[in-house]
Amino acid sequence: TLNALSDPKWMPVATILAPMFEDLRDARYSETITKAHSAVQCFLQILVTGETGTNGKGELAQLMKIGKKAGVIPTSRFIEPFVGNIQSFITSERATNSTAKPSLAPASNSDALLMMNMTLVFLQHCLQGR
């Protein structure tokens, strides 16, 4: 996934992901979750609109919907529930455990690691065959 993201097209995403790994290493788990969400949103903005992503330019759910309809997010009857669950999880974690909003509970290492892994799995799913 990281190798595929080394393409200059994805530089804005890579710029978000690099400090995400540092935040995980330095036990800034809420910030890890925030950056993971930002990376997915930035990635989808570039994938769907072709423009460099910025947070606040399109909600995650809307970008997912457009991406699926346009065929840039691979989907089938088998993969659709998986992609839907990733979308739901990423949105939920941002709302409850990130620094983007007042956190309902402190994020743990396992929360941050799961969010980071789900992010990378989703990006890889979208990048396959590109």
Short mmCIF file of N, CA and C in Angstrom, two decimals:
data_model
loop_
_atom_site.label_atom_id
_atom_site.label_comp_id
_atom_site.label_asym_id
_atom_site.label_seq_id
_atom_site.Cartn_x
_atom_site.Cartn_y
_atom_site.Cartn_z
N THR A 1 0.83 -1.19 0.00
CA THR A 1 0.00 0.00 0.00
C THR A 1 0.87 1.25 0.00
N LEU A 2 1.87 1.26 0.87
CA LEU A 2 2.74 2.43 0.95
C LEU A 2 3.54 2.62 -0.33
N ASN A 3 3.92 1.52 -0.96
CA ASN A 3 4.63 1.62 -2.23
C ASN A 3 3.73 2.25 -3.30
N ALA A 4 2.48 1.81 -3.37
CA ALA A 4 1.54 2.37 -4.35
C ALA A 4 1.30 3.85 -4.07
N LEU A 5 1.29 4.22 -2.82
CA LEU A 5 1.06 5.62 -2.45
C LEU A 5 2.27 6.51 -2.69
N SER A 6 3.40 5.91 -3.11
CA SER A 6 4.59 6.72 -3.40
C SER A 6 4.46 7.46 -4.73
N ASP A 7 3.46 7.11 -5.54
CA ASP A 7 3.19 7.83 -6.78
C ASP A 7 2.90 9.29 -6.42
N PRO A 8 3.47 10.25 -7.13
CA PRO A 8 3.26 11.67 -6.82
C PRO A 8 1.78 12.08 -6.72
N LYS A 9 0.93 11.38 -7.43
CA LYS A 9 -0.51 11.66 -7.37
C LYS A 9 -1.03 11.59 -5.94
N TRP A 10 -0.47 10.66 -5.16
CA TRP A 10 -0.94 10.40 -3.80
C TRP A 10 -0.12 11.12 -2.72
N MET A 11 0.76 12.03 -3.10
CA MET A 11 1.62 12.72 -2.14
C MET A 11 0.85 13.36 -0.98
N PRO A 12 -0.31 13.99 -1.23
CA PRO A 12 -1.04 14.56 -0.09
C PRO A 12 -1.47 13.50 0.93
N VAL A 13 -1.78 12.31 0.45
CA VAL A 13 -2.16 11.21 1.36
C VAL A 13 -0.94 10.74 2.14
N ALA A 14 0.17 10.55 1.44
CA ALA A 14 1.40 10.11 2.10
C ALA A 14 1.86 11.13 3.15
N THR A 15 1.63 12.39 2.87
CA THR A 15 2.00 13.45 3.81
C THR A 15 1.19 13.36 5.10
N ILE A 16 0.00 12.83 5.04
CA ILE A 16 -0.83 12.63 6.24
C ILE A 16 -0.43 11.33 6.94
N LEU A 17 -0.14 10.28 6.15
CA LEU A 17 0.15 8.98 6.73
C LEU A 17 1.47 8.95 7.50
N ALA A 18 2.49 9.64 7.03
CA ALA A 18 3.80 9.59 7.70
C ALA A 18 3.70 10.00 9.17
N PRO A 19 3.09 11.15 9.49
CA PRO A 19 2.98 11.49 10.91
C PRO A 19 2.00 10.60 11.67
N MET A 20 1.09 9.93 10.95
CA MET A 20 0.18 8.99 11.62
C MET A 20 0.99 7.88 12.29
N PHE A 21 1.99 7.36 11.57
CA PHE A 21 2.85 6.32 12.14
C PHE A 21 3.65 6.85 13.33
N GLU A 22 4.11 8.09 13.23
CA GLU A 22 4.83 8.70 14.35
C GLU A 22 3.92 8.86 15.56
N ASP A 23 2.69 9.28 15.34
CA ASP A 23 1.74 9.42 16.45
C ASP A 23 1.49 8.09 17.14
N LEU A 24 1.37 7.02 16.35
CA LEU A 24 1.18 5.70 16.96
C LEU A 24 2.40 5.33 17.80
N ARG A 25 3.57 5.53 17.24
CA ARG A 25 4.80 5.21 17.96
C ARG A 25 4.92 6.00 19.26
N ASP A 26 4.50 7.26 19.23
CA ASP A 26 4.63 8.14 20.39
C ASP A 26 3.41 8.14 21.30
N ALA A 27 2.53 7.15 21.12
CA ALA A 27 1.35 6.94 21.96
C ALA A 27 0.34 8.10 21.91
N ARG A 28 0.29 8.79 20.79
CA ARG A 28 -0.74 9.81 20.57
C ARG A 28 -1.87 9.15 19.77
N TYR A 29 -2.60 8.31 20.46
CA TYR A 29 -3.57 7.43 19.79
C TYR A 29 -4.74 8.19 19.18
N SER A 30 -5.25 9.19 19.87
CA SER A 30 -6.36 9.97 19.31
C SER A 30 -5.92 10.69 18.03
N GLU A 31 -4.69 11.17 18.03
CA GLU A 31 -4.16 11.86 16.85
C GLU A 31 -3.93 10.86 15.71
N THR A 32 -3.54 9.64 16.03
CA THR A 32 -3.40 8.59 15.02
C THR A 32 -4.73 8.37 14.32
N ILE A 33 -5.79 8.31 15.08
CA ILE A 33 -7.14 8.09 14.53
C ILE A 33 -7.56 9.28 13.67
N THR A 34 -7.27 10.48 14.13
CA THR A 34 -7.59 11.68 13.36
C THR A 34 -6.90 11.66 12.00
N LYS A 35 -5.62 11.34 12.01
CA LYS A 35 -4.86 11.34 10.75
C LYS A 35 -5.30 10.21 9.82
N ALA A 36 -5.66 9.06 10.38
CA ALA A 36 -6.15 7.96 9.55
C ALA A 36 -7.41 8.38 8.81
N HIS A 37 -8.33 9.00 9.51
CA HIS A 37 -9.56 9.48 8.89
C HIS A 37 -9.24 10.53 7.82
N SER A 38 -8.36 11.45 8.15
CA SER A 38 -7.98 12.49 7.19
C SER A 38 -7.35 11.89 5.94
N ALA A 39 -6.54 10.85 6.13
CA ALA A 39 -5.89 10.19 4.98
C ALA A 39 -6.93 9.55 4.07
N VAL A 40 -7.92 8.89 4.64
CA VAL A 40 -8.97 8.26 3.83
C VAL A 40 -9.75 9.33 3.08
N GLN A 41 -10.10 10.40 3.77
CA GLN A 41 -10.87 11.46 3.12
C GLN A 41 -10.06 12.11 2.00
N CYS A 42 -8.81 12.39 2.25
CA CYS A 42 -7.92 12.98 1.23
C CYS A 42 -7.79 12.02 0.04
N PHE A 43 -7.58 10.75 0.33
CA PHE A 43 -7.46 9.74 -0.72
C PHE A 43 -8.71 9.71 -1.59
N LEU A 44 -9.87 9.70 -0.95
CA LEU A 44 -11.12 9.64 -1.71
C LEU A 44 -11.34 10.91 -2.53
N GLN A 45 -10.94 12.05 -1.99
CA GLN A 45 -11.08 13.28 -2.76
C GLN A 45 -10.27 13.21 -4.05
N ILE A 46 -9.03 12.72 -3.93
CA ILE A 46 -8.19 12.60 -5.13
C ILE A 46 -8.75 11.53 -6.06
N LEU A 47 -9.15 10.39 -5.52
CA LEU A 47 -9.66 9.29 -6.31
C LEU A 47 -10.94 9.67 -7.05
N VAL A 48 -11.84 10.34 -6.35
CA VAL A 48 -13.18 10.63 -6.90
C VAL A 48 -13.18 11.90 -7.74
N THR A 49 -12.52 12.95 -7.27
CA THR A 49 -12.60 14.23 -7.97
C THR A 49 -11.37 14.53 -8.81
N GLY A 50 -10.27 13.82 -8.54
CA GLY A 50 -9.02 14.09 -9.24
C GLY A 50 -8.28 15.29 -8.70
N GLU A 51 -8.82 15.91 -7.66
CA GLU A 51 -8.21 17.09 -7.06
C GLU A 51 -7.48 16.72 -5.79
N THR A 52 -6.49 17.53 -5.46
CA THR A 52 -5.80 17.35 -4.20
C THR A 52 -6.79 17.53 -3.07
N GLY A 53 -6.77 16.62 -2.15
CA GLY A 53 -7.74 16.64 -1.07
C GLY A 53 -7.42 17.62 0.03
N THR A 54 -8.46 18.14 0.62
CA THR A 54 -8.36 18.92 1.84
C THR A 54 -9.55 18.54 2.69
N ASN A 55 -9.34 18.45 3.98
CA ASN A 55 -10.48 18.13 4.85
C ASN A 55 -11.51 19.24 4.73
N GLY A 56 -12.74 18.90 4.79
CA GLY A 56 -13.78 19.89 4.65
C GLY A 56 -14.25 20.04 3.21
N LYS A 57 -13.64 19.30 2.31
CA LYS A 57 -14.06 19.35 0.91
C LYS A 57 -14.70 18.01 0.57
N GLY A 58 -15.90 17.80 1.05
CA GLY A 58 -16.61 16.56 0.77
C GLY A 58 -16.60 15.63 1.96
N GLU A 59 -17.74 15.20 2.35
CA GLU A 59 -17.84 14.26 3.45
C GLU A 59 -17.49 12.86 2.99
N LEU A 60 -16.98 12.07 3.92
CA LEU A 60 -16.53 10.72 3.62
C LEU A 60 -17.64 9.87 2.98
N ALA A 61 -18.83 9.88 3.57
CA ALA A 61 -19.93 9.06 3.05
C ALA A 61 -20.29 9.45 1.62
N GLN A 62 -20.32 10.75 1.35
CA GLN A 62 -20.66 11.21 0.00
C GLN A 62 -19.59 10.81 -1.00
N LEU A 63 -18.33 10.93 -0.60
CA LEU A 63 -17.23 10.54 -1.48
C LEU A 63 -17.27 9.04 -1.76
N MET A 64 -17.60 8.25 -0.74
CA MET A 64 -17.71 6.79 -0.93
C MET A 64 -18.83 6.48 -1.92
N LYS A 65 -19.94 7.13 -1.76
CA LYS A 65 -21.09 6.89 -2.64
C LYS A 65 -20.74 7.23 -4.09
N ILE A 66 -20.13 8.38 -4.29
CA ILE A 66 -19.75 8.80 -5.64
C ILE A 66 -18.70 7.85 -6.22
N GLY A 67 -17.73 7.46 -5.39
CA GLY A 67 -16.67 6.56 -5.84
C GLY A 67 -17.19 5.20 -6.26
N LYS A 68 -18.14 4.66 -5.51
CA LYS A 68 -18.73 3.38 -5.88
C LYS A 68 -19.51 3.50 -7.18
N LYS A 69 -20.29 4.56 -7.29
CA LYS A 69 -21.10 4.76 -8.49
C LYS A 69 -20.22 4.94 -9.72
N ALA A 70 -19.10 5.65 -9.56
CA ALA A 70 -18.19 5.88 -10.67
C ALA A 70 -17.30 4.68 -10.97
N GLY A 71 -17.32 3.69 -10.09
CA GLY A 71 -16.52 2.48 -10.29
C GLY A 71 -15.07 2.61 -9.88
N VAL A 72 -14.70 3.69 -9.20
CA VAL A 72 -13.31 3.84 -8.75
C VAL A 72 -13.06 3.18 -7.41
N ILE A 73 -14.13 2.83 -6.71
CA ILE A 73 -14.03 1.99 -5.51
C ILE A 73 -14.60 0.64 -5.91
N PRO A 74 -13.73 -0.38 -6.03
CA PRO A 74 -14.20 -1.69 -6.45
C PRO A 74 -15.27 -2.22 -5.49
N THR A 75 -16.33 -2.76 -6.07
CA THR A 75 -17.41 -3.29 -5.25
C THR A 75 -18.07 -4.47 -5.96
N SER A 76 -18.61 -5.33 -5.17
CA SER A 76 -19.39 -6.46 -5.65
C SER A 76 -20.31 -6.85 -4.50
N ARG A 77 -21.16 -7.79 -4.72
CA ARG A 77 -22.07 -8.18 -3.64
C ARG A 77 -21.33 -8.79 -2.46
N PHE A 78 -20.13 -9.30 -2.70
CA PHE A 78 -19.34 -9.88 -1.63
C PHE A 78 -18.53 -8.82 -0.88
N ILE A 79 -18.03 -7.84 -1.60
CA ILE A 79 -17.15 -6.84 -0.99
C ILE A 79 -17.94 -5.66 -0.42
N GLU A 80 -19.14 -5.41 -0.90
CA GLU A 80 -19.92 -4.26 -0.44
C GLU A 80 -20.09 -4.20 1.08
N PRO A 81 -20.47 -5.30 1.76
CA PRO A 81 -20.58 -5.22 3.22
C PRO A 81 -19.26 -4.87 3.90
N PHE A 82 -18.16 -5.37 3.37
CA PHE A 82 -16.84 -5.09 3.93
C PHE A 82 -16.51 -3.61 3.81
N VAL A 83 -16.69 -3.04 2.63
CA VAL A 83 -16.42 -1.62 2.41
C VAL A 83 -17.35 -0.77 3.27
N GLY A 84 -18.61 -1.16 3.36
CA GLY A 84 -19.56 -0.44 4.21
C GLY A 84 -19.15 -0.46 5.67
N ASN A 85 -18.66 -1.60 6.14
CA ASN A 85 -18.21 -1.70 7.53
C ASN A 85 -16.97 -0.85 7.78
N ILE A 86 -16.05 -0.81 6.82
CA ILE A 86 -14.87 0.04 6.97
C ILE A 86 -15.30 1.51 7.05
N GLN A 87 -16.17 1.92 6.16
CA GLN A 87 -16.66 3.30 6.16
C GLN A 87 -17.30 3.63 7.51
N SER A 88 -18.15 2.76 7.99
CA SER A 88 -18.83 2.99 9.26
C SER A 88 -17.84 3.05 10.42
N PHE A 89 -16.86 2.15 10.43
CA PHE A 89 -15.88 2.10 11.50
C PHE A 89 -15.02 3.37 11.51
N ILE A 90 -14.53 3.79 10.34
CA ILE A 90 -13.67 4.97 10.26
C ILE A 90 -14.43 6.21 10.74
N THR A 91 -15.67 6.35 10.32
CA THR A 91 -16.48 7.49 10.74
C THR A 91 -16.76 7.46 12.23
N SER A 92 -17.08 6.29 12.74
CA SER A 92 -17.38 6.12 14.16
C SER A 92 -16.17 6.41 15.04
N GLU A 93 -15.01 5.90 14.65
CA GLU A 93 -13.80 6.13 15.43
C GLU A 93 -13.43 7.61 15.46
N ARG A 94 -13.60 8.28 14.34
CA ARG A 94 -13.31 9.72 14.31
C ARG A 94 -14.22 10.45 15.29
N ALA A 95 -15.49 10.05 15.33
CA ALA A 95 -16.46 10.73 16.19
C ALA A 95 -16.21 10.45 17.68
N THR A 96 -15.67 9.29 18.00
CA THR A 96 -15.56 8.93 19.42
C THR A 96 -14.15 8.98 20.00
N ASN A 97 -13.13 8.78 19.18
CA ASN A 97 -11.78 8.64 19.73
C ASN A 97 -10.72 9.53 19.12
N SER A 98 -11.09 10.48 18.29
CA SER A 98 -10.07 11.29 17.63
C SER A 98 -9.95 12.66 18.29
N THR A 99 -8.99 13.44 17.82
CA THR A 99 -8.84 14.81 18.31
C THR A 99 -9.66 15.78 17.47
N ALA A 100 -10.35 15.29 16.44
CA ALA A 100 -11.15 16.15 15.58
C ALA A 100 -12.39 16.68 16.31
N LYS A 101 -12.87 15.92 17.26
CA LYS A 101 -14.02 16.29 18.06
C LYS A 101 -13.68 15.97 19.51
N PRO A 102 -14.40 16.55 20.46
CA PRO A 102 -14.14 16.15 21.85
C PRO A 102 -14.32 14.64 22.00
N SER A 103 -13.29 13.98 22.49
CA SER A 103 -13.28 12.53 22.60
C SER A 103 -14.21 12.05 23.70
N LEU A 104 -14.96 11.01 23.41
CA LEU A 104 -15.84 10.43 24.42
C LEU A 104 -15.08 9.56 25.41
N ALA A 105 -13.97 9.02 24.94
CA ALA A 105 -13.13 8.17 25.78
C ALA A 105 -11.71 8.25 25.25
N PRO A 106 -10.74 8.03 26.13
CA PRO A 106 -9.36 8.06 25.62
C PRO A 106 -9.13 6.88 24.66
N ALA A 107 -8.47 7.16 23.57
CA ALA A 107 -8.17 6.11 22.60
C ALA A 107 -7.02 5.26 23.12
N SER A 108 -7.09 3.99 22.84
CA SER A 108 -6.05 3.06 23.26
C SER A 108 -5.15 2.71 22.08
N ASN A 109 -4.07 2.04 22.38
CA ASN A 109 -3.17 1.54 21.35
C ASN A 109 -3.93 0.65 20.37
N SER A 110 -4.77 -0.23 20.89
CA SER A 110 -5.50 -1.14 20.01
C SER A 110 -6.52 -0.39 19.15
N ASP A 111 -7.14 0.66 19.69
CA ASP A 111 -8.06 1.49 18.89
C ASP A 111 -7.31 2.11 17.71
N ALA A 112 -6.17 2.71 18.02
CA ALA A 112 -5.39 3.40 16.99
C ALA A 112 -4.85 2.42 15.95
N LEU A 113 -4.36 1.28 16.42
CA LEU A 113 -3.80 0.28 15.50
C LEU A 113 -4.87 -0.29 14.58
N LEU A 114 -6.05 -0.56 15.12
CA LEU A 114 -7.14 -1.06 14.29
C LEU A 114 -7.56 -0.02 13.25
N MET A 115 -7.66 1.22 13.67
CA MET A 115 -8.03 2.29 12.73
C MET A 115 -6.98 2.43 11.63
N MET A 116 -5.72 2.39 12.01
CA MET A 116 -4.65 2.50 11.04
C MET A 116 -4.68 1.32 10.06
N ASN A 117 -4.87 0.12 10.57
CA ASN A 117 -4.92 -1.06 9.71
C ASN A 117 -6.14 -1.03 8.78
N MET A 118 -7.28 -0.63 9.29
CA MET A 118 -8.49 -0.54 8.45
C MET A 118 -8.27 0.48 7.33
N THR A 119 -7.62 1.56 7.66
CA THR A 119 -7.31 2.59 6.67
C THR A 119 -6.44 2.02 5.56
N LEU A 120 -5.38 1.34 5.94
CA LEU A 120 -4.46 0.79 4.94
C LEU A 120 -5.12 -0.30 4.11
N VAL A 121 -5.96 -1.12 4.71
CA VAL A 121 -6.68 -2.16 3.96
C VAL A 121 -7.62 -1.50 2.95
N PHE A 122 -8.32 -0.47 3.36
CA PHE A 122 -9.24 0.21 2.45
C PHE A 122 -8.48 0.85 1.29
N LEU A 123 -7.38 1.53 1.59
CA LEU A 123 -6.59 2.16 0.53
C LEU A 123 -6.08 1.10 -0.45
N GLN A 124 -5.59 -0.01 0.08
CA GLN A 124 -5.09 -1.08 -0.80
C GLN A 124 -6.21 -1.64 -1.67
N HIS A 125 -7.38 -1.80 -1.09
CA HIS A 125 -8.53 -2.30 -1.86
C HIS A 125 -8.81 -1.36 -3.05
N CYS A 126 -8.79 -0.08 -2.80
CA CYS A 126 -9.07 0.88 -3.88
C CYS A 126 -7.93 0.98 -4.88
N LEU A 127 -6.71 0.73 -4.45
CA LEU A 127 -5.55 0.86 -5.34
C LEU A 127 -5.30 -0.37 -6.19
N GLN A 128 -5.93 -1.49 -5.85
CA GLN A 128 -5.64 -2.71 -6.60
C GLN A 128 -5.92 -2.51 -8.09
N GLY A 129 -4.98 -2.94 -8.88
CA GLY A 129 -5.13 -2.83 -10.33
C GLY A 129 -4.86 -1.46 -10.89
N ARG A 130 -4.45 -0.50 -10.08
CA ARG A 130 -4.16 0.85 -10.58
C ARG A 130 -2.71 0.97 -10.92
#
